[in-house]
Amino acid sequence: MPAISASAPGKAILVGEHAVVYRRPAIAVPVTQIQAKASVFADIRGKPGEVWIEAPSIHLATHLSQLPPIHPIAHLSRLLLAELGLARFPALHLKVTSTIPIAAGLGSGAAVSVATLRALSAFVGHPLPDESVSALAFEQEKLFHGTPSGIDNTVITYAQPIFFVREQPFELLHVAAPFTLVIGDTGVRSSTAVAVGAVRERWQADAPAYEAIFDRIGAVAVQARAAIETGRLLDLGRLMDQNHALLQQIDVSSPELDRLVAAARQAGAWGAKLSGAGLGGNMIALVDPQQADRVAAALQAAGAVRTWLTQVASRPGLDRASSDR
Ligand code: PMV
């Protein structure tokens, strides 16, 4: 039996990705049916500092001391030890598992960080408050994503829909009418750092044009917030469509994403867009719950390798599983 375990959900960015790096507002929601989980077991025979790590989804089974310092788990461990003022962990086994696809815009890295920080800190008797968990997960994101906005670690730590502006306190969103998203995975893995770096290069080459697009994306996020807080879901769908068109303009969509977005709309979605860094990864569609299965089937017919249904409400826990193919 695990001595201590903790989990953290995946996430989807509803509106505002990329522009959020440039300080425009964005909205993100937890996707609780995909999860990262960390379990910590005491190793009663081990010596202090002997940490065995197992992460089957990345084929990792090794001692912490054998990992290169730049390895994500080694880096995260150092961040946590420094935060707790400890020189080493007691002898332990750490097992990390995740059902969140990697490099797909669903927050797998941040969720692994949050679950691991919670489980390890609780195991050593100093469970970290959410604020510290989010701050350390943000430090970790910086190592791998270059200039993260902080939206991923925040929505995943608090597991609630959030309205987020970089370097400002986030706000929990009131969801007046719970709504249903279908998430479609293109199956094309994409690196957030590459996508964010490419946008930065184009922004440097033509700052006025990019700033104008970011302003429009920010305005979409503000209007989307109002739509969510008043339960105007058709308006929210329209805003998601607008956001996708703006993301196309900054060249972070892809033929696969555009195909899935078009298929979702044709199948009756109220709106659809890519979600996350783009160039692959996932798209989301806002749907009438009665139409969700139909939209999911259309996405699969259009090439989605997986779909999920998730319901967004002010409190999580209302998800139901969809198909895996
Ligand atoms: O990690 P992803 O793929 O969901 O992308 C994060 C969203 C971006 O706005 C593209 C980057 C960021 O740090 O906010």
mmCIF file of C-alpha atoms and ligand atoms in Angstrom:
data_model
loop_
_atom_site.group_PDB
_atom_site.id
_atom_site.type_symbol
_atom_site.label_atom_id
_atom_site.label_comp_id
_atom_site.label_asym_id
_atom_site.label_seq_id
_atom_site.Cartn_x
_atom_site.Cartn_y
_atom_site.Cartn_z
ATOM 1 C CA MET A 1 0.000 0.000 0.000
ATOM 2 C CA PRO A 2 1.301 3.452 -0.781
ATOM 3 C CA ALA A 3 2.157 5.437 2.317
ATOM 4 C CA ILE A 4 1.166 8.692 0.653
ATOM 5 C CA SER A 5 -0.232 9.484 -2.763
ATOM 6 C CA ALA A 6 -1.459 12.599 -4.509
ATOM 7 C CA SER A 7 -2.924 13.309 -7.900
ATOM 8 C CA ALA A 8 -3.449 16.282 -10.175
ATOM 9 C CA PRO A 9 -5.724 16.749 -13.182
ATOM 10 C CA GLY A 10 -4.962 17.628 -16.785
ATOM 11 C CA LYS A 11 -6.100 20.962 -18.141
ATOM 12 C CA ALA A 12 -7.378 22.628 -21.274
ATOM 13 C CA ILE A 13 -6.964 26.258 -22.225
ATOM 14 C CA LEU A 14 -10.424 27.484 -23.162
ATOM 15 C CA VAL A 15 -9.310 30.795 -24.680
ATOM 16 C CA GLY A 16 -6.240 33.015 -24.701
ATOM 17 C CA GLU A 17 -3.229 30.731 -25.205
ATOM 18 C CA HIS A 18 -0.083 32.369 -26.572
ATOM 19 C CA ALA A 19 -1.453 35.888 -26.012
ATOM 20 C CA VAL A 20 -1.296 35.044 -22.287
ATOM 21 C CA VAL A 21 2.502 34.905 -22.577
ATOM 22 C CA TYR A 22 2.242 38.582 -23.639
ATOM 23 C CA ARG A 23 0.142 39.497 -20.600
ATOM 24 C CA ARG A 24 -3.316 39.245 -22.133
ATOM 25 C CA PRO A 25 -5.953 37.366 -20.109
ATOM 26 C CA ALA A 26 -6.766 33.704 -20.681
ATOM 27 C CA ILE A 27 -9.155 31.099 -19.304
ATOM 28 C CA ALA A 28 -8.190 27.538 -18.392
ATOM 29 C CA VAL A 29 -10.202 24.652 -17.001
ATOM 30 C CA PRO A 30 -9.197 21.417 -15.266
ATOM 31 C CA VAL A 31 -9.815 18.125 -17.058
ATOM 32 C CA THR A 32 -10.249 15.829 -14.094
ATOM 33 C CA GLN A 33 -10.735 12.563 -15.906
ATOM 34 C CA ILE A 34 -7.101 12.526 -16.956
ATOM 35 C CA GLN A 35 -4.725 12.574 -14.027
ATOM 36 C CA ALA A 36 -1.130 12.331 -12.918
ATOM 37 C CA LYS A 37 -0.542 10.398 -9.722
ATOM 38 C CA ALA A 38 2.487 10.189 -7.444
ATOM 39 C CA SER A 39 2.815 7.573 -4.712
ATOM 40 C CA VAL A 40 5.555 7.522 -2.101
ATOM 41 C CA PHE A 41 6.458 4.379 -0.145
ATOM 42 C CA ALA A 42 8.911 4.228 2.756
ATOM 43 C CA ASP A 43 11.987 2.106 2.066
ATOM 44 C CA ILE A 44 12.693 0.741 5.514
ATOM 45 C CA ARG A 45 15.932 -0.949 4.414
ATOM 46 C CA GLY A 46 17.357 2.005 2.500
ATOM 47 C CA LYS A 47 19.776 4.634 3.748
ATOM 48 C CA PRO A 48 18.732 8.297 3.983
ATOM 49 C CA GLY A 49 18.933 9.891 0.551
ATOM 50 C CA GLU A 50 18.290 6.633 -1.328
ATOM 51 C CA VAL A 51 15.383 7.426 -3.567
ATOM 52 C CA TRP A 52 14.126 4.880 -6.097
ATOM 53 C CA ILE A 53 12.032 6.341 -8.891
ATOM 54 C CA GLU A 54 9.621 4.540 -11.160
ATOM 55 C CA ALA A 55 7.735 6.260 -13.978
ATOM 56 C CA PRO A 56 6.459 3.522 -16.297
ATOM 57 C CA SER A 57 4.963 5.890 -18.894
ATOM 58 C CA ILE A 58 8.441 7.266 -19.639
ATOM 59 C CA HIS A 59 10.145 3.872 -19.043
ATOM 60 C CA LEU A 60 12.039 5.159 -16.060
ATOM 61 C CA ALA A 61 13.156 2.953 -13.136
ATOM 62 C CA THR A 62 16.297 4.198 -11.440
ATOM 63 C CA HIS A 63 17.903 5.788 -8.393
ATOM 64 C CA LEU A 64 17.499 9.545 -8.136
ATOM 65 C CA SER A 65 21.289 9.838 -7.816
ATOM 66 C CA GLN A 66 21.682 8.217 -11.254
ATOM 67 C CA LEU A 67 19.612 10.841 -13.043
ATOM 68 C CA PRO A 68 21.398 13.695 -14.800
ATOM 69 C CA PRO A 69 20.843 16.992 -12.913
ATOM 70 C CA ILE A 70 18.806 18.346 -15.826
ATOM 71 C CA HIS A 71 16.322 15.451 -15.700
ATOM 72 C CA PRO A 72 12.860 16.804 -14.788
ATOM 73 C CA ILE A 73 12.504 14.604 -11.706
ATOM 74 C CA ALA A 74 16.023 15.448 -10.487
ATOM 75 C CA HIS A 75 15.337 19.142 -10.981
ATOM 76 C CA LEU A 76 11.979 18.947 -9.227
ATOM 77 C CA SER A 77 13.532 17.073 -6.293
ATOM 78 C CA ARG A 78 16.156 19.782 -5.856
ATOM 79 C CA LEU A 79 13.507 22.506 -5.968
ATOM 80 C CA LEU A 80 11.510 20.721 -3.286
ATOM 81 C CA LEU A 81 14.481 20.007 -1.003
ATOM 82 C CA ALA A 82 15.487 23.681 -1.205
ATOM 83 C CA GLU A 83 11.919 24.797 -0.431
ATOM 84 C CA LEU A 84 11.752 22.487 2.583
ATOM 85 C CA GLY A 85 15.284 23.293 3.748
ATOM 86 C CA LEU A 86 16.271 19.622 3.640
ATOM 87 C CA ALA A 87 19.607 18.182 2.513
ATOM 88 C CA ARG A 88 18.078 14.874 1.366
ATOM 89 C CA PHE A 89 14.919 12.789 1.402
ATOM 90 C CA PRO A 90 14.518 9.794 3.686
ATOM 91 C CA ALA A 91 14.887 6.456 1.872
ATOM 92 C CA LEU A 92 11.805 6.096 -0.293
ATOM 93 C CA HIS A 93 10.257 4.797 -3.474
ATOM 94 C CA LEU A 94 8.460 7.278 -5.701
ATOM 95 C CA LYS A 95 6.113 5.983 -8.358
ATOM 96 C CA VAL A 96 4.702 8.421 -10.907
ATOM 97 C CA THR A 97 1.942 7.420 -13.299
ATOM 98 C CA SER A 98 -0.154 9.536 -15.633
ATOM 99 C CA THR A 99 -3.055 9.138 -18.009
ATOM 100 C CA ILE A 100 -2.419 12.608 -19.500
ATOM 101 C CA PRO A 101 -0.832 12.367 -22.954
ATOM 102 C CA ILE A 102 2.639 13.899 -23.106
ATOM 103 C CA ALA A 103 3.343 16.976 -25.280
ATOM 104 C CA ALA A 104 -0.309 17.328 -26.182
ATOM 105 C CA GLY A 105 -1.272 20.652 -24.591
ATOM 106 C CA LEU A 106 -3.099 18.964 -21.722
ATOM 107 C CA GLY A 107 -0.700 19.882 -18.955
ATOM 108 C CA SER A 108 1.007 16.546 -18.369
ATOM 109 C CA GLY A 109 4.281 18.093 -17.189
ATOM 110 C CA ALA A 110 2.664 20.473 -14.721
ATOM 111 C CA ALA A 111 0.340 17.741 -13.419
ATOM 112 C CA VAL A 112 3.263 15.373 -12.770
ATOM 113 C CA SER A 113 5.056 18.207 -10.940
ATOM 114 C CA VAL A 114 2.036 19.084 -8.793
ATOM 115 C CA ALA A 115 1.261 15.470 -7.849
ATOM 116 C CA THR A 116 4.920 14.713 -7.076
ATOM 117 C CA LEU A 117 5.436 17.865 -4.997
ATOM 118 C CA ARG A 118 2.317 17.114 -2.969
ATOM 119 C CA ALA A 119 3.124 13.452 -2.356
ATOM 120 C CA LEU A 120 6.790 13.993 -1.461
ATOM 121 C CA SER A 121 6.170 17.013 0.764
ATOM 122 C CA ALA A 122 3.391 15.180 2.617
ATOM 123 C CA PHE A 123 5.611 12.123 2.991
ATOM 124 C CA VAL A 124 8.327 14.123 4.747
ATOM 125 C CA GLY A 125 5.724 15.678 7.033
ATOM 126 C CA HIS A 126 5.603 19.144 5.465
ATOM 127 C CA PRO A 127 2.655 19.161 3.056
ATOM 128 C CA LEU A 128 3.053 22.260 0.931
ATOM 129 C CA PRO A 129 0.210 24.772 0.643
ATOM 130 C CA ASP A 130 -1.268 25.225 -2.849
ATOM 131 C CA GLU A 131 0.527 28.511 -3.315
ATOM 132 C CA SER A 132 3.951 26.882 -2.873
ATOM 133 C CA VAL A 133 2.996 23.869 -4.985
ATOM 134 C CA SER A 134 1.984 26.169 -7.840
ATOM 135 C CA ALA A 135 5.105 28.349 -7.443
ATOM 136 C CA LEU A 136 7.466 25.360 -7.530
ATOM 137 C CA ALA A 137 5.634 23.785 -10.474
ATOM 138 C CA PHE A 138 6.056 27.144 -12.240
ATOM 139 C CA GLU A 139 9.825 27.069 -11.584
ATOM 140 C CA GLN A 140 9.869 23.606 -13.102
ATOM 141 C CA GLU A 141 7.885 24.778 -16.157
ATOM 142 C CA LYS A 142 10.456 27.518 -16.721
ATOM 143 C CA LEU A 143 13.193 24.962 -17.159
ATOM 144 C CA PHE A 144 11.314 23.143 -19.924
ATOM 145 C CA HIS A 145 9.079 25.762 -21.517
ATOM 146 C CA GLY A 146 11.329 28.821 -21.582
ATOM 147 C CA THR A 147 8.846 31.600 -20.870
ATOM 148 C CA PRO A 148 5.712 29.961 -19.462
ATOM 149 C CA SER A 149 2.878 32.268 -18.486
ATOM 150 C CA GLY A 150 2.098 30.259 -15.337
ATOM 151 C CA ILE A 151 -1.429 29.324 -16.417
ATOM 152 C CA ASP A 152 -0.793 25.545 -16.488
ATOM 153 C CA ASN A 153 0.619 25.184 -12.982
ATOM 154 C CA THR A 154 -2.116 27.456 -11.603
ATOM 155 C CA VAL A 155 -5.162 25.710 -13.089
ATOM 156 C CA ILE A 156 -3.716 22.293 -12.288
ATOM 157 C CA THR A 157 -2.862 23.149 -8.679
ATOM 158 C CA TYR A 158 -6.260 24.659 -7.904
ATOM 159 C CA ALA A 159 -8.269 22.310 -10.163
ATOM 160 C CA GLN A 160 -10.896 24.970 -10.851
ATOM 161 C CA PRO A 161 -11.769 27.072 -13.909
ATOM 162 C CA ILE A 162 -9.609 30.203 -13.752
ATOM 163 C CA PHE A 163 -9.303 33.619 -15.357
ATOM 164 C CA PHE A 164 -5.580 34.256 -15.556
ATOM 165 C CA VAL A 165 -3.318 37.209 -16.289
ATOM 166 C CA ARG A 166 0.415 36.639 -16.115
ATOM 167 C CA GLU A 167 2.039 37.803 -12.866
ATOM 168 C CA GLN A 168 -1.291 38.816 -11.372
ATOM 169 C CA PRO A 169 -3.374 36.958 -8.795
ATOM 170 C CA PHE A 170 -5.641 34.551 -10.682
ATOM 171 C CA GLU A 171 -9.419 34.580 -10.272
ATOM 172 C CA LEU A 172 -11.687 31.555 -9.871
ATOM 173 C CA LEU A 173 -14.454 31.665 -12.457
ATOM 174 C CA HIS A 174 -18.084 31.331 -11.592
ATOM 175 C CA VAL A 175 -19.595 28.970 -14.157
ATOM 176 C CA ALA A 176 -23.261 29.977 -14.326
ATOM 177 C CA ALA A 177 -24.262 27.042 -16.545
ATOM 178 C CA PRO A 178 -22.002 23.960 -16.542
ATOM 179 C CA PHE A 179 -20.849 23.187 -20.064
ATOM 180 C CA THR A 180 -19.490 20.217 -21.955
ATOM 181 C CA LEU A 181 -16.280 20.047 -23.927
ATOM 182 C CA VAL A 182 -15.190 17.347 -26.311
ATOM 183 C CA ILE A 183 -11.413 17.163 -26.534
ATOM 184 C CA GLY A 184 -9.857 15.671 -29.660
ATOM 185 C CA ASP A 185 -6.240 14.574 -29.876
ATOM 186 C CA THR A 186 -4.559 14.972 -33.274
ATOM 187 C CA GLY A 187 -1.981 12.408 -32.172
ATOM 188 C CA VAL A 188 0.717 14.827 -33.346
ATOM 189 C CA ARG A 189 3.063 15.577 -30.446
ATOM 190 C CA SER A 190 4.235 19.156 -30.233
ATOM 191 C CA SER A 191 6.648 21.050 -28.041
ATOM 192 C CA THR A 192 5.288 24.059 -26.172
ATOM 193 C CA ALA A 193 8.770 25.605 -26.147
ATOM 194 C CA VAL A 194 9.043 25.323 -29.934
ATOM 195 C CA ALA A 195 5.591 26.794 -30.569
ATOM 196 C CA VAL A 196 6.081 29.636 -28.068
ATOM 197 C CA GLY A 197 9.579 30.325 -29.488
ATOM 198 C CA ALA A 198 8.264 30.476 -33.051
ATOM 199 C CA VAL A 199 5.561 32.967 -32.051
ATOM 200 C CA ARG A 200 8.208 35.054 -30.290
ATOM 201 C CA GLU A 201 10.353 35.199 -33.443
ATOM 202 C CA ARG A 202 7.417 36.321 -35.548
ATOM 203 C CA TRP A 203 6.396 38.844 -32.879
ATOM 204 C CA GLN A 204 9.941 40.247 -32.929
ATOM 205 C CA ALA A 205 9.789 40.536 -36.712
ATOM 206 C CA ASP A 206 6.432 42.359 -36.695
ATOM 207 C CA ALA A 207 5.528 43.480 -33.194
ATOM 208 C CA PRO A 208 2.670 45.879 -34.127
ATOM 209 C CA ALA A 209 0.768 43.194 -36.076
ATOM 210 C CA TYR A 210 1.250 40.584 -33.348
ATOM 211 C CA GLU A 211 0.372 42.992 -30.540
ATOM 212 C CA ALA A 212 -2.872 43.798 -32.373
ATOM 213 C CA ILE A 213 -3.754 40.105 -32.654
ATOM 214 C CA PHE A 214 -2.888 39.523 -28.987
ATOM 215 C CA ASP A 215 -5.189 42.427 -28.075
ATOM 216 C CA ARG A 216 -8.001 40.778 -29.999
ATOM 217 C CA ILE A 217 -7.353 37.448 -28.294
ATOM 218 C CA GLY A 218 -7.369 39.227 -24.919
ATOM 219 C CA ALA A 219 -10.702 40.839 -25.782
ATOM 220 C CA VAL A 220 -12.079 37.397 -26.665
ATOM 221 C CA ALA A 221 -10.987 36.116 -23.246
ATOM 222 C CA VAL A 222 -12.728 38.985 -21.445
ATOM 223 C CA GLN A 223 -15.940 38.379 -23.417
ATOM 224 C CA ALA A 224 -15.676 34.631 -22.840
ATOM 225 C CA ARG A 225 -15.485 35.243 -19.121
ATOM 226 C CA ALA A 226 -18.695 37.273 -19.243
ATOM 227 C CA ALA A 227 -20.372 34.538 -21.315
ATOM 228 C CA ILE A 228 -19.349 31.858 -18.789
ATOM 229 C CA GLU A 229 -20.460 33.927 -15.821
ATOM 230 C CA THR A 230 -23.881 34.525 -17.343
ATOM 231 C CA GLY A 231 -24.382 31.096 -18.918
ATOM 232 C CA ARG A 232 -24.419 32.323 -22.549
ATOM 233 C CA LEU A 233 -22.954 29.185 -24.083
ATOM 234 C CA LEU A 234 -23.715 29.952 -27.734
ATOM 235 C CA ASP A 235 -21.771 33.188 -27.333
ATOM 236 C CA LEU A 236 -18.935 31.252 -25.739
ATOM 237 C CA GLY A 237 -18.866 28.926 -28.746
ATOM 238 C CA ARG A 238 -18.699 31.849 -31.137
ATOM 239 C CA LEU A 239 -15.817 33.336 -29.157
ATOM 240 C CA MET A 240 -13.938 30.032 -29.335
ATOM 241 C CA ASP A 241 -14.346 30.093 -33.126
ATOM 242 C CA GLN A 242 -12.972 33.634 -33.220
ATOM 243 C CA ASN A 243 -10.066 32.599 -31.032
ATOM 244 C CA HIS A 244 -9.198 29.736 -33.386
ATOM 245 C CA ALA A 245 -9.125 32.133 -36.352
ATOM 246 C CA LEU A 246 -6.762 34.437 -34.438
ATOM 247 C CA LEU A 247 -4.519 31.483 -33.545
ATOM 248 C CA GLN A 248 -4.428 30.572 -37.238
ATOM 249 C CA GLN A 249 -3.230 34.104 -37.924
ATOM 250 C CA ILE A 250 -0.253 33.630 -35.623
ATOM 251 C CA ASP A 251 0.456 30.321 -37.361
ATOM 252 C CA VAL A 252 0.091 27.901 -34.495
ATOM 253 C CA SER A 253 -2.669 25.795 -36.015
ATOM 254 C CA SER A 254 -1.958 22.838 -38.297
ATOM 255 C CA PRO A 255 -3.847 20.937 -41.000
ATOM 256 C CA GLU A 256 -4.717 18.204 -38.479
ATOM 257 C CA LEU A 257 -6.068 20.712 -35.959
ATOM 258 C CA ASP A 258 -8.024 22.608 -38.621
ATOM 259 C CA ARG A 259 -9.525 19.361 -39.858
ATOM 260 C CA LEU A 260 -10.735 18.368 -36.383
ATOM 261 C CA VAL A 261 -12.064 21.868 -35.672
ATOM 262 C CA ALA A 262 -14.044 21.827 -38.936
ATOM 263 C CA ALA A 263 -15.373 18.326 -38.239
ATOM 264 C CA ALA A 264 -16.574 19.345 -34.779
ATOM 265 C CA ARG A 265 -18.422 22.366 -36.142
ATOM 266 C CA GLN A 266 -20.001 20.306 -38.909
ATOM 267 C CA ALA A 267 -21.204 17.800 -36.329
ATOM 268 C CA GLY A 268 -23.017 20.564 -34.475
ATOM 269 C CA ALA A 269 -20.500 21.941 -31.956
ATOM 270 C CA TRP A 270 -21.269 25.480 -30.769
ATOM 271 C CA GLY A 271 -17.625 26.388 -31.251
ATOM 272 C CA ALA A 272 -14.219 24.745 -31.618
ATOM 273 C CA LYS A 273 -10.572 25.703 -31.459
ATOM 274 C CA LEU A 274 -7.112 24.359 -30.900
ATOM 275 C CA SER A 275 -6.120 24.277 -27.239
ATOM 276 C CA GLY A 276 -2.653 24.798 -25.791
ATOM 277 C CA ALA A 277 0.467 25.526 -27.728
ATOM 278 C CA GLY A 278 -0.841 24.162 -31.059
ATOM 279 C CA LEU A 279 1.107 22.781 -34.044
ATOM 280 C CA GLY A 280 -0.394 19.454 -32.991
ATOM 281 C CA GLY A 281 -1.747 18.324 -29.653
ATOM 282 C CA ASN A 282 -5.400 18.824 -28.888
ATOM 283 C CA MET A 283 -8.455 20.780 -29.904
ATOM 284 C CA ILE A 284 -11.607 21.413 -27.914
ATOM 285 C CA ALA A 285 -15.225 21.736 -28.971
ATOM 286 C CA LEU A 286 -18.057 23.232 -26.936
ATOM 287 C CA VAL A 287 -21.123 21.058 -27.375
ATOM 288 C CA ASP A 288 -24.697 20.523 -26.349
ATOM 289 C CA PRO A 289 -24.353 17.494 -24.019
ATOM 290 C CA GLN A 290 -26.904 15.666 -26.209
ATOM 291 C CA GLN A 291 -24.574 16.063 -29.184
ATOM 292 C CA ALA A 292 -21.344 15.144 -27.406
ATOM 293 C CA ASP A 293 -21.132 11.548 -28.592
ATOM 294 C CA ARG A 294 -21.935 12.612 -32.140
ATOM 295 C CA VAL A 295 -19.169 15.238 -32.113
ATOM 296 C CA ALA A 296 -16.710 12.764 -30.591
ATOM 297 C CA ALA A 297 -17.540 10.247 -33.335
ATOM 298 C CA ALA A 298 -17.061 12.938 -36.008
ATOM 299 C CA LEU A 299 -13.665 13.814 -34.532
ATOM 300 C CA GLN A 300 -12.591 10.190 -34.629
ATOM 301 C CA ALA A 301 -13.789 9.881 -38.222
ATOM 302 C CA ALA A 302 -11.698 12.989 -39.022
ATOM 303 C CA GLY A 303 -8.572 11.419 -37.562
ATOM 304 C CA ALA A 304 -8.597 12.078 -33.803
ATOM 305 C CA VAL A 305 -6.607 9.330 -32.093
ATOM 306 C CA ARG A 306 -8.502 9.854 -28.832
ATOM 307 C CA THR A 307 -11.371 11.909 -27.522
ATOM 308 C CA TRP A 308 -12.498 12.841 -24.049
ATOM 309 C CA LEU A 309 -15.663 14.450 -22.759
ATOM 310 C CA THR A 310 -15.428 16.748 -19.811
ATOM 311 C CA GLN A 311 -17.981 18.860 -18.061
ATOM 312 C CA VAL A 312 -16.830 22.233 -16.784
ATOM 313 C CA ALA A 313 -18.434 23.542 -13.629
ATOM 314 C CA SER A 314 -17.327 25.742 -10.785
ATOM 315 C CA ARG A 315 -16.392 22.579 -8.933
ATOM 316 C CA PRO A 316 -14.734 19.626 -10.657
ATOM 317 C CA GLY A 317 -15.796 16.011 -10.432
ATOM 318 C CA LEU A 318 -18.561 15.847 -12.989
ATOM 319 C CA ASP A 319 -16.565 14.239 -15.750
ATOM 320 C CA ARG A 320 -17.448 11.105 -17.573
ATOM 321 C CA ALA A 321 -15.218 8.956 -19.667
ATOM 322 C CA SER A 322 -15.372 8.882 -23.428
ATOM 323 C CA SER A 323 -13.862 6.517 -25.897
ATOM 324 C CA ASP A 324 -10.261 5.500 -26.342
ATOM 325 C CA ARG A 325 -9.315 4.147 -29.673
HETATM 326 O O1 PMV B 1 1.430 23.655 -22.303
HETATM 327 P P1 PMV B 1 0.457 23.967 -23.405
HETATM 328 O O2 PMV B 1 0.735 23.295 -24.686
HETATM 329 O O3 PMV B 1 -0.959 23.882 -22.955
HETATM 330 O O4 PMV B 1 0.659 25.523 -23.768
HETATM 331 C C1 PMV B 1 0.561 26.492 -22.807
HETATM 332 C C2 PMV B 1 -0.106 27.696 -23.349
HETATM 333 C C3 PMV B 1 0.781 28.758 -23.942
HETATM 334 O O5 PMV B 1 0.015 29.959 -23.819
HETATM 335 C C4 PMV B 1 1.044 28.469 -25.409
HETATM 336 C C5 PMV B 1 2.105 28.926 -23.219
HETATM 337 C C6 PMV B 1 1.993 29.480 -21.822
HETATM 338 O O6 PMV B 1 2.986 29.372 -21.089
HETATM 339 O O7 PMV B 1 0.958 30.043 -21.448
#
